Amino acid sequence: MKKLRLNITHVLVAMLVLTSFVACDEVGDNDPGGTSVEEMAGSWFITLTDSNGHVVKEHVLHSTYNTAANDNTMWIDDAKKGNVIKCKVTVDTKNGTFSADNSSNVLKSGTTVTITEGKIEKGAGVTKGGHTVDKISFKAHFSSDPAGYDILYVGHRRTGFLEDEY
């Protein structure tokens, strides 16, 4: 009986040692990489101003992120909190510019958005707490706007610091 217990103990120890070596084996490259627009992607606090210079909404949280195609396009999305915009734009990551010509506004069925003068400038924005961050700006024209106004969007990248939140 003592010999049987000793053999079982040896087998269990051997299994533990073997599985610990297998569990630590790194296989291949563990770096998932990034997306094609990762430098332009993020969360932004943006103020919207109409063509007459009147502030429409202040400090509305918008998001920019890659499309499923992971190419030279990204989404601009305000999650229905601003002027209701979610559309794809074409980006030039080297220059930090973006635009769209009659892009479908998926938050307002049957409408389109034209975006001009879109730019993300590194270190050109300042947060409420005084931190230097990236700045975003663009003009948007909505097909659903009968007056034909352009809305100017200007804002800065969200830091996540409590003193910078609105």
Short mmCIF file of C-alpha atoms in Angstrom, two decimals:
data_model
loop_
_atom_site.label_atom_id
_atom_site.label_comp_id
_atom_site.label_asym_id
_atom_site.label_seq_id
_atom_site.Cartn_x
_atom_site.Cartn_y
_atom_site.Cartn_z
CA MET A 1 0.00 0.00 0.00
CA LYS A 2 2.85 2.32 0.86
CA LYS A 3 4.43 1.62 -2.52
CA LEU A 4 1.14 2.44 -4.30
CA ARG A 5 0.86 5.81 -2.51
CA LEU A 6 4.46 6.61 -3.42
CA ASN A 7 3.82 5.82 -7.10
CA ILE A 8 0.66 7.98 -7.15
CA THR A 9 2.59 10.82 -5.52
CA HIS A 10 5.36 10.54 -8.11
CA VAL A 11 2.85 10.57 -10.97
CA LEU A 12 1.04 13.63 -9.60
CA VAL A 13 4.30 15.55 -9.08
CA ALA A 14 5.45 14.64 -12.60
CA MET A 15 2.14 15.84 -14.06
CA LEU A 16 2.35 19.09 -12.13
CA VAL A 17 5.90 19.76 -13.33
CA LEU A 18 5.08 18.94 -16.96
CA THR A 19 1.93 21.08 -17.07
CA SER A 20 3.69 24.03 -15.48
CA PHE A 21 6.28 24.05 -18.28
CA VAL A 22 3.62 23.75 -20.95
CA ALA A 23 1.51 26.51 -19.42
CA CYS A 24 4.42 28.98 -19.56
CA ASP A 25 5.20 28.38 -23.21
CA GLU A 26 4.78 31.55 -25.29
CA VAL A 27 3.60 30.82 -28.79
CA GLY A 28 4.08 33.31 -31.60
CA ASP A 29 3.71 37.08 -31.50
CA ASN A 30 1.44 38.29 -28.69
CA ASP A 31 1.27 41.88 -29.98
CA PRO A 32 -2.27 42.42 -31.34
CA GLY A 33 -1.15 45.48 -33.31
CA GLY A 34 -3.24 48.60 -33.78
CA THR A 35 -5.81 49.96 -36.18
CA SER A 36 -5.19 52.06 -39.25
CA VAL A 37 -6.64 55.19 -37.62
CA GLU A 38 -5.48 54.70 -34.02
CA GLU A 39 -3.73 58.10 -33.91
CA MET A 40 -7.01 59.82 -34.83
CA ALA A 41 -9.31 57.66 -32.72
CA GLY A 42 -10.52 58.78 -29.32
CA SER A 43 -13.11 60.61 -27.27
CA TRP A 44 -13.56 64.36 -27.74
CA PHE A 45 -15.38 67.16 -25.93
CA ILE A 46 -16.73 69.31 -28.76
CA THR A 47 -18.60 72.63 -28.91
CA LEU A 48 -21.01 73.09 -31.83
CA THR A 49 -21.54 76.55 -33.34
CA ASP A 50 -23.93 77.42 -36.19
CA SER A 51 -23.16 79.56 -39.26
CA ASN A 52 -24.30 82.70 -37.41
CA GLY A 53 -21.81 82.13 -34.58
CA HIS A 54 -24.42 80.96 -32.06
CA VAL A 55 -23.37 78.12 -29.79
CA VAL A 56 -25.68 75.17 -30.43
CA LYS A 57 -24.27 72.82 -27.76
CA GLU A 58 -21.17 72.84 -25.56
CA HIS A 59 -18.77 70.10 -24.52
CA VAL A 60 -20.65 67.26 -26.21
CA LEU A 61 -18.79 63.95 -26.01
CA HIS A 62 -18.02 62.57 -29.48
CA SER A 63 -16.07 59.47 -30.49
CA THR A 64 -13.87 58.75 -33.47
CA TYR A 65 -12.96 55.13 -34.18
CA ASN A 66 -11.99 52.76 -36.97
CA THR A 67 -14.46 51.07 -39.29
CA ALA A 68 -14.65 47.32 -39.69
CA ALA A 69 -12.70 47.66 -42.94
CA ASN A 70 -9.71 49.01 -40.94
CA ASP A 71 -8.64 51.14 -43.89
CA ASN A 72 -8.50 54.91 -44.45
CA THR A 73 -11.98 55.49 -43.00
CA MET A 74 -13.26 56.15 -39.48
CA TRP A 75 -16.54 56.86 -37.74
CA ILE A 76 -17.52 60.16 -36.12
CA ASP A 77 -20.24 59.49 -33.55
CA ASP A 78 -21.99 61.70 -30.96
CA ALA A 79 -24.26 58.92 -29.62
CA LYS A 80 -27.28 61.21 -30.25
CA LYS A 81 -26.05 63.79 -27.72
CA GLY A 82 -25.04 66.60 -30.09
CA ASN A 83 -26.53 67.39 -33.47
CA VAL A 84 -27.11 63.64 -34.02
CA ILE A 85 -24.21 62.59 -36.19
CA LYS A 86 -22.72 59.22 -36.98
CA CYS A 87 -21.03 58.94 -40.32
CA LYS A 88 -17.96 57.54 -42.01
CA VAL A 89 -15.21 59.92 -43.07
CA THR A 90 -12.15 59.39 -45.23
CA VAL A 91 -8.92 60.13 -43.36
CA ASP A 92 -5.36 61.07 -44.22
CA THR A 93 -3.45 59.92 -41.14
CA LYS A 94 -0.19 61.57 -42.23
CA ASN A 95 -1.77 65.03 -42.33
CA GLY A 96 -4.39 64.40 -39.63
CA THR A 97 -7.19 65.47 -41.98
CA PHE A 98 -10.59 63.97 -42.76
CA SER A 99 -13.65 64.68 -44.91
CA ALA A 100 -16.88 63.17 -46.19
CA ASP A 101 -19.06 63.92 -49.20
CA ASN A 102 -22.73 63.08 -48.60
CA SER A 103 -21.91 60.29 -46.15
CA SER A 104 -24.91 58.43 -44.79
CA ASN A 105 -25.88 59.67 -41.32
CA VAL A 106 -26.86 56.37 -39.72
CA LEU A 107 -28.49 58.05 -36.70
CA LYS A 108 -30.94 59.96 -38.93
CA SER A 109 -32.30 57.55 -41.50
CA GLY A 110 -32.35 58.88 -45.06
CA THR A 111 -30.05 61.85 -44.39
CA THR A 112 -26.47 62.57 -45.33
CA VAL A 113 -23.61 64.64 -43.93
CA THR A 114 -20.89 66.49 -45.79
CA ILE A 115 -17.80 67.17 -43.69
CA THR A 116 -15.17 69.69 -44.73
CA GLU A 117 -12.05 71.17 -43.15
CA GLY A 118 -11.69 68.19 -40.81
CA LYS A 119 -8.43 68.20 -38.89
CA ILE A 120 -6.86 66.72 -35.78
CA GLU A 121 -3.94 68.80 -34.53
CA LYS A 122 -1.43 67.25 -32.13
CA GLY A 123 -0.99 69.26 -28.92
CA ALA A 124 -3.12 72.19 -30.10
CA GLY A 125 -5.95 71.82 -27.57
CA VAL A 126 -6.23 72.71 -23.90
CA THR A 127 -8.57 70.96 -21.46
CA LYS A 128 -10.65 72.53 -18.71
CA GLY A 129 -7.92 71.51 -16.24
CA GLY A 130 -5.18 73.12 -18.34
CA HIS A 131 -3.69 69.98 -19.91
CA THR A 132 -2.31 70.14 -23.44
CA VAL A 133 -4.08 67.64 -25.70
CA ASP A 134 -5.02 67.13 -29.35
CA LYS A 135 -7.57 69.42 -30.99
CA ILE A 136 -10.31 68.39 -33.42
CA SER A 137 -12.24 70.67 -35.77
CA PHE A 138 -14.54 70.27 -38.78
CA LYS A 139 -17.57 71.73 -40.51
CA ALA A 140 -20.65 69.60 -41.10
CA HIS A 141 -23.55 70.23 -43.44
CA PHE A 142 -26.63 68.07 -42.86
CA SER A 143 -28.98 67.30 -45.76
CA SER A 144 -31.88 67.47 -43.28
CA ASP A 145 -31.20 71.15 -42.48
CA PRO A 146 -33.62 73.22 -44.60
CA ALA A 147 -31.80 76.48 -43.81
CA GLY A 148 -28.56 75.06 -45.19
CA TYR A 149 -26.44 75.99 -42.18
CA ASP A 150 -23.05 74.52 -41.59
CA ILE A 151 -22.24 73.51 -38.03
CA LEU A 152 -18.69 74.18 -36.83
CA TYR A 153 -17.33 71.51 -34.47
CA VAL A 154 -14.28 72.44 -32.36
CA GLY A 155 -13.02 70.53 -29.38
CA HIS A 156 -10.26 68.68 -27.61
CA ARG A 157 -9.33 65.11 -26.76
CA ARG A 158 -10.76 63.72 -23.52
CA THR A 159 -8.09 62.93 -20.91
CA GLY A 160 -10.18 60.94 -18.44
CA PHE A 161 -8.92 63.10 -15.57
CA LEU A 162 -11.72 64.20 -13.24
CA GLU A 163 -10.72 67.88 -13.47
CA ASP A 164 -11.20 67.76 -17.27
CA GLU A 165 -14.67 66.22 -17.33
CA TYR A 166 -17.77 68.28 -18.13
#
